[in-house]
XYZ file of C-alpha atoms in Angstrom:
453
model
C 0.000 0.000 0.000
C 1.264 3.556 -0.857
C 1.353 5.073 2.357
C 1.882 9.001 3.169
C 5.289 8.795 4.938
C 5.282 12.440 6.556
C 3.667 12.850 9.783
C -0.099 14.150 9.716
C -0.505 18.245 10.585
C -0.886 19.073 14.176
C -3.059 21.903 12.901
C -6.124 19.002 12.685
C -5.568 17.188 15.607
C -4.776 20.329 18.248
C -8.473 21.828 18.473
C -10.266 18.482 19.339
C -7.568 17.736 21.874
C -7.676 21.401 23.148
C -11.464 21.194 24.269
C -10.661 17.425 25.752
C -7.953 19.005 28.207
C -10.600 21.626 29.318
C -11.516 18.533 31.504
C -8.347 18.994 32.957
C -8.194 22.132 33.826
C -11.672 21.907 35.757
C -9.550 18.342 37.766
C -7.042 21.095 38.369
C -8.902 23.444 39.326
C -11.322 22.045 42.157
C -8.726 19.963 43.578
C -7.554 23.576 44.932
C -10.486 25.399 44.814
C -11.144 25.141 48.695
C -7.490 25.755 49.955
C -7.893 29.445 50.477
C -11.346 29.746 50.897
C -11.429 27.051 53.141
C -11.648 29.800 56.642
C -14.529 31.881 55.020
C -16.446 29.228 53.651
C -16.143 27.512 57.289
C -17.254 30.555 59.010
C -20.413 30.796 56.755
C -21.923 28.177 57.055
C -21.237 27.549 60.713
C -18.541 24.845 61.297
C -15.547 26.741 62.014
C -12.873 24.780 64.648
C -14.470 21.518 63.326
C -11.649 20.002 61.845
C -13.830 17.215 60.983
C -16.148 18.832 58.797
C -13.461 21.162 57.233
C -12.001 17.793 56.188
C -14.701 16.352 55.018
C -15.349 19.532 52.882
C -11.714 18.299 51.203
C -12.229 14.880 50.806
C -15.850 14.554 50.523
C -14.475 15.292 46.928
C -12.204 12.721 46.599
C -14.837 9.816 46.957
C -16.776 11.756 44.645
C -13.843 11.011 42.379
C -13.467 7.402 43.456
C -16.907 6.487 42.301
C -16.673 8.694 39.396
C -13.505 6.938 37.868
C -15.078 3.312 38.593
C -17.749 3.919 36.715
C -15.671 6.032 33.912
C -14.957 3.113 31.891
C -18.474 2.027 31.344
C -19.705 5.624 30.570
C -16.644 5.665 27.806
C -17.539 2.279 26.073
C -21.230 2.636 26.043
C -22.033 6.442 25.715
C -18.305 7.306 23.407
C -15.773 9.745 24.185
C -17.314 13.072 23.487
C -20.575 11.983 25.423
C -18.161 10.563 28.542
C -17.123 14.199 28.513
C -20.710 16.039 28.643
C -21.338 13.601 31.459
C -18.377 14.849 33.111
C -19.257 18.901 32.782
C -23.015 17.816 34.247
C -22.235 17.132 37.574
C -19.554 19.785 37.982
C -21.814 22.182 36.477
C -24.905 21.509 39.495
C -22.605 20.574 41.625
C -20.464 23.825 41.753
C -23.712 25.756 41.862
C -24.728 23.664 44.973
C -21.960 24.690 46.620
C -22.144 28.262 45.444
C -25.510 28.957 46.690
C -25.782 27.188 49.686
C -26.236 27.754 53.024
C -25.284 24.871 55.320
C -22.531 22.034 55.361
C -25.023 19.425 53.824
C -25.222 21.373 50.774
C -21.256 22.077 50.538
C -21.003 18.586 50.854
C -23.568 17.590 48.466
C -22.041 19.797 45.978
C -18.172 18.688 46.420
C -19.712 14.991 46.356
C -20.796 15.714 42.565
C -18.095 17.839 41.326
C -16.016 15.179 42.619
C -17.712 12.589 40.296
C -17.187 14.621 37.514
C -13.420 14.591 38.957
C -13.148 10.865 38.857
C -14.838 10.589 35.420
C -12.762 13.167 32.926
C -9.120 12.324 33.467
C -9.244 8.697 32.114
C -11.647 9.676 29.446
C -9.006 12.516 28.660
C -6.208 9.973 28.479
C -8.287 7.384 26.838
C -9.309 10.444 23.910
C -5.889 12.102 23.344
C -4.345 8.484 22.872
C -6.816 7.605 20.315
C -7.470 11.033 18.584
C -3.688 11.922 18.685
C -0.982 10.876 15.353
C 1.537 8.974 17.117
C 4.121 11.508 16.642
C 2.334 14.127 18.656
C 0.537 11.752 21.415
C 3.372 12.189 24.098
C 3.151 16.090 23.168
C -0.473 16.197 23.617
C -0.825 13.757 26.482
C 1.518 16.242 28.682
C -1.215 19.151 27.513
C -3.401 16.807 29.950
C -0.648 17.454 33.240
C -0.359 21.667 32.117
C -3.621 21.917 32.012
C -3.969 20.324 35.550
C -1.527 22.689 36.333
C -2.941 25.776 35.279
C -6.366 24.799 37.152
C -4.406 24.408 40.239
C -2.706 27.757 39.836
C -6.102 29.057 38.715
C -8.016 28.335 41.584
C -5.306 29.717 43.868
C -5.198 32.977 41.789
C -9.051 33.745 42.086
C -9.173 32.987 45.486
C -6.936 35.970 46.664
C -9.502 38.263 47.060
C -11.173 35.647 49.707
C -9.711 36.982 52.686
C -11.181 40.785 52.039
C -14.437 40.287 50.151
C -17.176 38.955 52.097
C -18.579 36.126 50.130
C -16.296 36.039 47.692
C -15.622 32.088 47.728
C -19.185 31.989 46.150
C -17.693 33.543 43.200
C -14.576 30.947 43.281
C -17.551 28.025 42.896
C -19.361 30.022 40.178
C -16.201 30.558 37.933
C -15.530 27.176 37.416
C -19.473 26.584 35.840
C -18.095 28.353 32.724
C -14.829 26.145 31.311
C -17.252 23.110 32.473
C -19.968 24.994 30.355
C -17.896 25.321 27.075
C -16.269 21.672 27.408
C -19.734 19.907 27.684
C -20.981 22.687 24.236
C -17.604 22.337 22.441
C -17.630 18.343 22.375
C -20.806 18.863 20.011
C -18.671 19.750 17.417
C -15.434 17.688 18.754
C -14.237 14.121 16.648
C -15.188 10.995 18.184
C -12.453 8.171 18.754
C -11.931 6.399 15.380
C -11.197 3.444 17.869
C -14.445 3.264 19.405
C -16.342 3.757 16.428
C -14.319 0.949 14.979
C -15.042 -0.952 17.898
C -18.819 -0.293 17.764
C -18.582 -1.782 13.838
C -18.842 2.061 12.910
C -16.298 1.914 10.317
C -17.419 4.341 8.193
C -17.938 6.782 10.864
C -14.318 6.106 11.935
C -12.660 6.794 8.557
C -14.763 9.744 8.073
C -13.312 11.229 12.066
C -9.464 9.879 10.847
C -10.302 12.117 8.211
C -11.051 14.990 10.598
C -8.236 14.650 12.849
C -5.395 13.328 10.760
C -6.039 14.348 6.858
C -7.317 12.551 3.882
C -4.169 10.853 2.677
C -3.234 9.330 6.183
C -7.083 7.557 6.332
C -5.780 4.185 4.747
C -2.843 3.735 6.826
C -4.504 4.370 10.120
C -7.544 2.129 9.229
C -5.480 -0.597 8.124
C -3.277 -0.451 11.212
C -6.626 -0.491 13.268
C -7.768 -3.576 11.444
C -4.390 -5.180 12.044
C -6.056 -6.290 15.774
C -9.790 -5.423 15.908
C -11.859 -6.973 14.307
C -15.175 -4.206 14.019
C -17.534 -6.264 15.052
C -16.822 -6.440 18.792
C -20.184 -4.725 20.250
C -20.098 -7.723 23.217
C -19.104 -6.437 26.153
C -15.962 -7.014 28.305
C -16.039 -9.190 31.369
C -14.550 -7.180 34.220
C -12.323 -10.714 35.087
C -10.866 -10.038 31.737
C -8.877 -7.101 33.188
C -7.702 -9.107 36.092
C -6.538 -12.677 34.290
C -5.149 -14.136 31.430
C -3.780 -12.340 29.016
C -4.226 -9.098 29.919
C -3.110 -9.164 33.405
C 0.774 -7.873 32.677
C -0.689 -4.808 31.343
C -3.412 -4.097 33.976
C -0.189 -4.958 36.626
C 1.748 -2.441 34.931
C -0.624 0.428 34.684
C -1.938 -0.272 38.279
C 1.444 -0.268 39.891
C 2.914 2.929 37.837
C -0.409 4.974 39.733
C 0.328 3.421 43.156
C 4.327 4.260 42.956
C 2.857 7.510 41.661
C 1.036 8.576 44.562
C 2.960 6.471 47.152
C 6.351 8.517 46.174
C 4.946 11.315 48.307
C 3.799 14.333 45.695
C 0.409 14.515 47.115
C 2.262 14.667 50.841
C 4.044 17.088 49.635
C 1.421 19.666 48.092
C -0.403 19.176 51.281
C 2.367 20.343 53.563
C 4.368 22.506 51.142
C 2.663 25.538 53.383
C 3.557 24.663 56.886
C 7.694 23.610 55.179
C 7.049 26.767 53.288
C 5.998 28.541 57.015
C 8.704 27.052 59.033
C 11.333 28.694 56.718
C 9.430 32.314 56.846
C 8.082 32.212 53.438
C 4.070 33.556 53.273
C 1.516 30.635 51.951
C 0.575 32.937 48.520
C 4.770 32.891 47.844
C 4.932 29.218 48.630
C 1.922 28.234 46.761
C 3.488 30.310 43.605
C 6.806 28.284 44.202
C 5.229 25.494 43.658
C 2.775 25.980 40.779
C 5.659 27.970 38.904
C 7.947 24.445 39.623
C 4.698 22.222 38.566
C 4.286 24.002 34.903
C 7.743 24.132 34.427
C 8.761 20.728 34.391
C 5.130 20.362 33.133
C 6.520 21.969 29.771
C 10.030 20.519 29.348
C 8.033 17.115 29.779
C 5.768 18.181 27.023
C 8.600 19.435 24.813
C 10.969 16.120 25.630
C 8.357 13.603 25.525
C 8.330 12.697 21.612
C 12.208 13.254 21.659
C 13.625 10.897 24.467
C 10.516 8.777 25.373
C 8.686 8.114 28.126
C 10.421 5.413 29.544
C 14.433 7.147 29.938
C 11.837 10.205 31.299
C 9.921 8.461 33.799
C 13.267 6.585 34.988
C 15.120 10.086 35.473
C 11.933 11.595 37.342
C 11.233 8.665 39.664
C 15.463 9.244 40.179
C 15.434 13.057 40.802
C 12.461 12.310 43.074
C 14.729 10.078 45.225
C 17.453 12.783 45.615
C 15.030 15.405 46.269
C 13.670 13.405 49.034
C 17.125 12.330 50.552
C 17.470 16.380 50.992
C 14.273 16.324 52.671
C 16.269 13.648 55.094
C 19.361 16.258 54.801
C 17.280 18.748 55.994
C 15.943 16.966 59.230
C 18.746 16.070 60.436
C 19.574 17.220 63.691
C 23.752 17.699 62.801
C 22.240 20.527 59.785
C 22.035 23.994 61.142
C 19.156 26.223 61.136
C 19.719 27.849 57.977
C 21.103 25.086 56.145
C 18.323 22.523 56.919
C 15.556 25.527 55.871
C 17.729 25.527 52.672
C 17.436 22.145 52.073
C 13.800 21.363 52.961
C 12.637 24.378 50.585
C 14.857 23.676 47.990
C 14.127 19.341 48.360
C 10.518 20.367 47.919
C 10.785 22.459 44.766
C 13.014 19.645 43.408
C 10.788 17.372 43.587
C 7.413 18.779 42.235
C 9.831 19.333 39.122
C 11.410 16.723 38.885
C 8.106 14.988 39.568
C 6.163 17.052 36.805
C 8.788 15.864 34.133
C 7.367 12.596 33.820
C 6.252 10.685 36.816
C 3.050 13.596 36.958
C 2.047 13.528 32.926
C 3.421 9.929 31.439
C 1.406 7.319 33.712
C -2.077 8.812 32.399
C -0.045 8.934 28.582
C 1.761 5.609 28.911
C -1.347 3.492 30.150
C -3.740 4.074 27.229
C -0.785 3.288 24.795
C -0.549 0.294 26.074
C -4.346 -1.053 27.010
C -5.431 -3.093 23.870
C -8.337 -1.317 22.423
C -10.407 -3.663 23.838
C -10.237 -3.356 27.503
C -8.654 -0.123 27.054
C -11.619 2.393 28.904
C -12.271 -0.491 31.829
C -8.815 -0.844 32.132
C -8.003 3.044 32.632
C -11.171 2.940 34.800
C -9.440 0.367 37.320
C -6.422 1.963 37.292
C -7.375 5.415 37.954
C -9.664 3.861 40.870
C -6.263 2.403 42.217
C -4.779 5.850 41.932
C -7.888 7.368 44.101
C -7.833 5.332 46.749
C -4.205 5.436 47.493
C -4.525 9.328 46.949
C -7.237 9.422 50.018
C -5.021 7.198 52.648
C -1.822 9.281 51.579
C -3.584 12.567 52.290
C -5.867 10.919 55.491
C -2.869 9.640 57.376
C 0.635 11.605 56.218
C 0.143 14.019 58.799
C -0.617 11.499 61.400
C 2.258 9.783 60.012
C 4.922 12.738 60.386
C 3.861 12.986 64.158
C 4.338 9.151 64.429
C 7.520 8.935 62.595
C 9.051 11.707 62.415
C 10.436 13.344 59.152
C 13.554 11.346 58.616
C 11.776 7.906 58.638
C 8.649 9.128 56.908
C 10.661 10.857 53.800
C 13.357 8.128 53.658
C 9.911 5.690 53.076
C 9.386 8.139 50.199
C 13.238 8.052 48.845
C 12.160 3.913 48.906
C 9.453 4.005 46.645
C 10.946 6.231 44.539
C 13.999 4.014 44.120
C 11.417 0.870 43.608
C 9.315 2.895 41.103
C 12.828 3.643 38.941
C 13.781 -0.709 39.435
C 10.050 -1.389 38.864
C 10.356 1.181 35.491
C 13.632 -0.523 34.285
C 12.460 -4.260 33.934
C 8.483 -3.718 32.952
C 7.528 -0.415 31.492
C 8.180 -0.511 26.930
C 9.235 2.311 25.416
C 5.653 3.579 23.230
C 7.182 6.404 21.351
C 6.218 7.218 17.849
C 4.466 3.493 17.905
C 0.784 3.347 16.533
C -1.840 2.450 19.471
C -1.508 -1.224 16.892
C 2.132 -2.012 17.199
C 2.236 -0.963 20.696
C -0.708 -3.570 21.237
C 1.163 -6.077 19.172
C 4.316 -6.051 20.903
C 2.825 -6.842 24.274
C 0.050 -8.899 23.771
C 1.312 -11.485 20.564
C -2.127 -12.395 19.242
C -4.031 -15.207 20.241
C-alpha cells in the first residue's frame, strides 16, 4: 500500500484535543479550589474549629472522584468519548452551583460529592481520547497538555481565590467561575471528533474513517484504518467481562498500569502539596509565595516534559523523574537532620521540595495517564483506565488521610526516607516492565505486548 510517509498536521488534531484538556483544567482546578477559601467558607456556614467537617469539605471530593472513575470506563464504552465528557461537565456544572448557593454544610457537601464525580470521570476519558485522537508523533506532546492543564487549574483556583480573605462572600464567586470552562467543554464536544477506535469498535467503520479524516487528513485515512484492522476486528459490540482485566492475558498490562499509579502517589507528591505551606511557614516564606513556588515548579517541568516527551521517550523520562524524586527526598532527610544547622536545613527542605514537584512534573506527573492508554489493547482499554485510575484514588485518600498522622508518628527522617524507597522501587520497577511507546501506533504498541491469540 502507498502510504503518506510524513507525519499528519498538528493543525487538525490540536483543536479536538484542546477542548478534551478543558476537563483537565476543571480536575485542576477544584482539587484547589477550597485551599484558600477554606476559613470563610467555614465561618459561613457555621462549622468553624471543626476540623472534621473542614475535612470532610476536602475529601468529601475525593470519593466523589473514586466512584466517578469506577464507573468512567463504562460511561466511555457505552455512551463514546465526546458523550463521557458532557457527562463529566453535568455534575460539575450543578454541583459547583450547589456549593455556590448554599447555606449549610449538607449542601457544601452535596455539591463537592458531585463535582467530585465529575473529577473521577474526565481524566481517564481525557487519556483514553488524546491516545486515540492523537498521530503517534504528537501523542506524548499532547498527552503532557493533559498534566499543564492540571496545572494551570491548580494555579487558577489559587489565583481567584486571593480576594477571599477581604471580600465577604467572595468564595461563592470561586464556585461560580468554574461553571463556565465546564460549560464550554460539555458545548464544544458537540462539534469535537469521536475516537476512530471506538467507532471501529462499535462496527462504525465508516464513521471512523470519516473522524481519521477529521483529525489526521485525507491521505493518512488508509494507513490508520489498516493499522486499526491489524487487531480489531469491528464487530466487537459484546461487552468485556470485568475478570478479563484481572486474568489471562491481559493481566501484565493491567499490573503495569496499576502499579505505575500506586508508585505515583505512594512517592509522596500529594504529601508534599499538602504540607508545602507549613515547610514553606517554618522557613518564613508567606503561603501565597509558597503556593506560587510550587505551581511555577509544577508548569515548568510540566513543559520541558511536554517538549521532551516525543524526543527521548517516556520510559528514559519516567526513569530520570522517579530518580530526581529520590534525591530530592534524601534532601528532605538532609534537611531533618539534627547535625544541619538552622539555615542550612531551611535551605534544604525548601529547595528538596521544589526539586521534587519538578522533577516529579517531568514525567512521573504527565506519562502514567499517557503511557497506560498506549498500552491497554483497544479492547479493555476504557475499563482498564477505569481500574487503574480507581487504584490511583484510593491510594490518593489514605496518603492525604494519614501523612500528617504519620509525620507525628515517625518523624520526618523515617517518613521521607519511606518516600526516597518508593521512589527508588518505582525507577527498578520502570527498568524491567515499562516498553518504550514512542512514535508506535496504538496497533504495534498492542502487538508487541500482547502477541495475538
Amino acid at each position: 500500500m502507498d502510504v503518506e510517509t510524513t507525519n499528519p498536521s498538528w493543525l487538525l488534531s490540536f483543536p479536538h484535543v484542546v477542548v478534551a484538556t478543558i476537563s483537565s483544567l476543571l480536575f485542576g482546578y477544584h482539587l484547589g479550589v477550597v485551599n484558600e477559601p477554606l476559613e470563610s467558607i467555614s465561618i459561613d456556614l457555621g462549622f468553624r474549629g471543626n476540623t472534621l467537617a473542614e475535612g470532610l469539605v476536602v475529601s468529601t471530593c475525593l470519593g466523589g472522584a473514586f466512584i466517578g472513575s469506577l464507573f468512567s470506563g463504562w460511561i466511555a464504552d457505552s455512551a463514546g468519548r465526546r458523550r463521557a465528557f458532557q457527562l463529566c461537565a453535568l455534575p460539575m456544572i450543578i454541583g459547583a452551583a450547589t456549593s455556590a448557593t448554599t447555606r449549610t454544610l449538607a449542601g457544601m457537601l452535596i455539591g463537592r460529592f458531585l463535582v467530585g464525580t465529575g473529577m473521577g470521570i474526565g481524566p481517564p476519558v481525557a487519556s483514553l481520547y488524546l491516545a486515540e485522537v492523537s498521530p503517534a508523533s504528537l501523542r506524548g506532546t499532547y498527552g503532557s497538555f493533559i498534566q499543564i492543564a492540571t496545572c494551570l487549574g491548580l494555579m487558577g483556583a489559587l489565583f481567584i481565590g486571593i480576594p477571599v480573605r477581604e471580600t465577604a462572600g467572595w468564595w461563592r464567586i470561586c464556585f461560580w467561575v468554574s461553571t463556565v470552562p465546564a460549560g464550554i467543554l460539555a458545548f464544544a464536544m458537540i462539534f469535537c471528533a469521536e475516537s476512530p477506535h471506538w467507532l471501529y469498535k462499535k462496527g462504525r467503520s465508516a464513521e471512523a474513517e470519516a473522524e481519521f479524516e477529521r483529525l489526521l487528513g485525507g491521505s493518512h485515512v488508509k494507513y490508520a484504518m489498516l493499522e486499526l484492522s491489524k487487531l480489531d476486528r469491528g464487530d466487537e459490540a459484546d461487552t468485556v467481562k470485568l475478570s478479563e482485566v484481572f486474568h489471562g492475558r491481559h493481566f501484565r498490562v493491567v499490573y503495569i498500569g496499576s502499579t505505575l499509579f500506586a508508585l505515583q502517589q505512594l512517592s509522596g507528591i500529594n504529601a508534599v502539596f499538602y504540607f508545602s505551606s507549613s515547610v514553606f511557614k517554618s522557613a518564613g516564606v508567606p503561603s501565597d509565595v509558597a503556593n506560587a513556588l510550587i505551581g511555577v515548579a509544577n508548569l515548568t517541568g510540566s513543559i520541558v516534559a511536554m517538549l521532551l516527551m516525543d524526543k527521548l521517550g517516556r520510559k528514559l523520562l519516567l526513569l530520570w523523574s522517579f530518580f530526581g524524586m529520590t534525591m530530592s527526598m534524601v534532601l528532605q532527610v538532609a534537611a531533618a537532620n539534627s547535625y544541619v544547622s538552622g539555615s542550612g536545613s531551611l535551605y534544604l527542605s525548601v529547595g528538596g521540595m521544589l526539586m521534587f514537584v519538578l522533577t516529579f512534573a517531568l514525567g512521573a506527573g504527565p506519562v502514567p495517564g499517557l503511557l497506560l492508554p498506549e498500552i491497554f489493547p483497544n479492547r479493555i482499554r476504557a475499563k482498564a483506565m477505569a481500574f487503574c485510575m480507581s487504584v490511583h484514588w484510593v491510594i490518593n485518600f489514605f496518603v492525604g488521610l494519614l501523612f500528617l498522622r504519620l509525620l507525628e508518628q515517625l518523624g520526618p527522617q523515617l517518613l521521607y526516607s519511606i518516600f526516597a524507597s518508593v521512589c527508588m522501587m518505582a525507577v527498578i520497577f520502570v527498568k524491567k516492565n515499562v516498553m518504550e511507546t514512542k512514535g508506535k501506533s496504538l496497533q504495534e504498541i498492542e502487538i508487541a505486548l500482547l502477541p495475538p491469540e
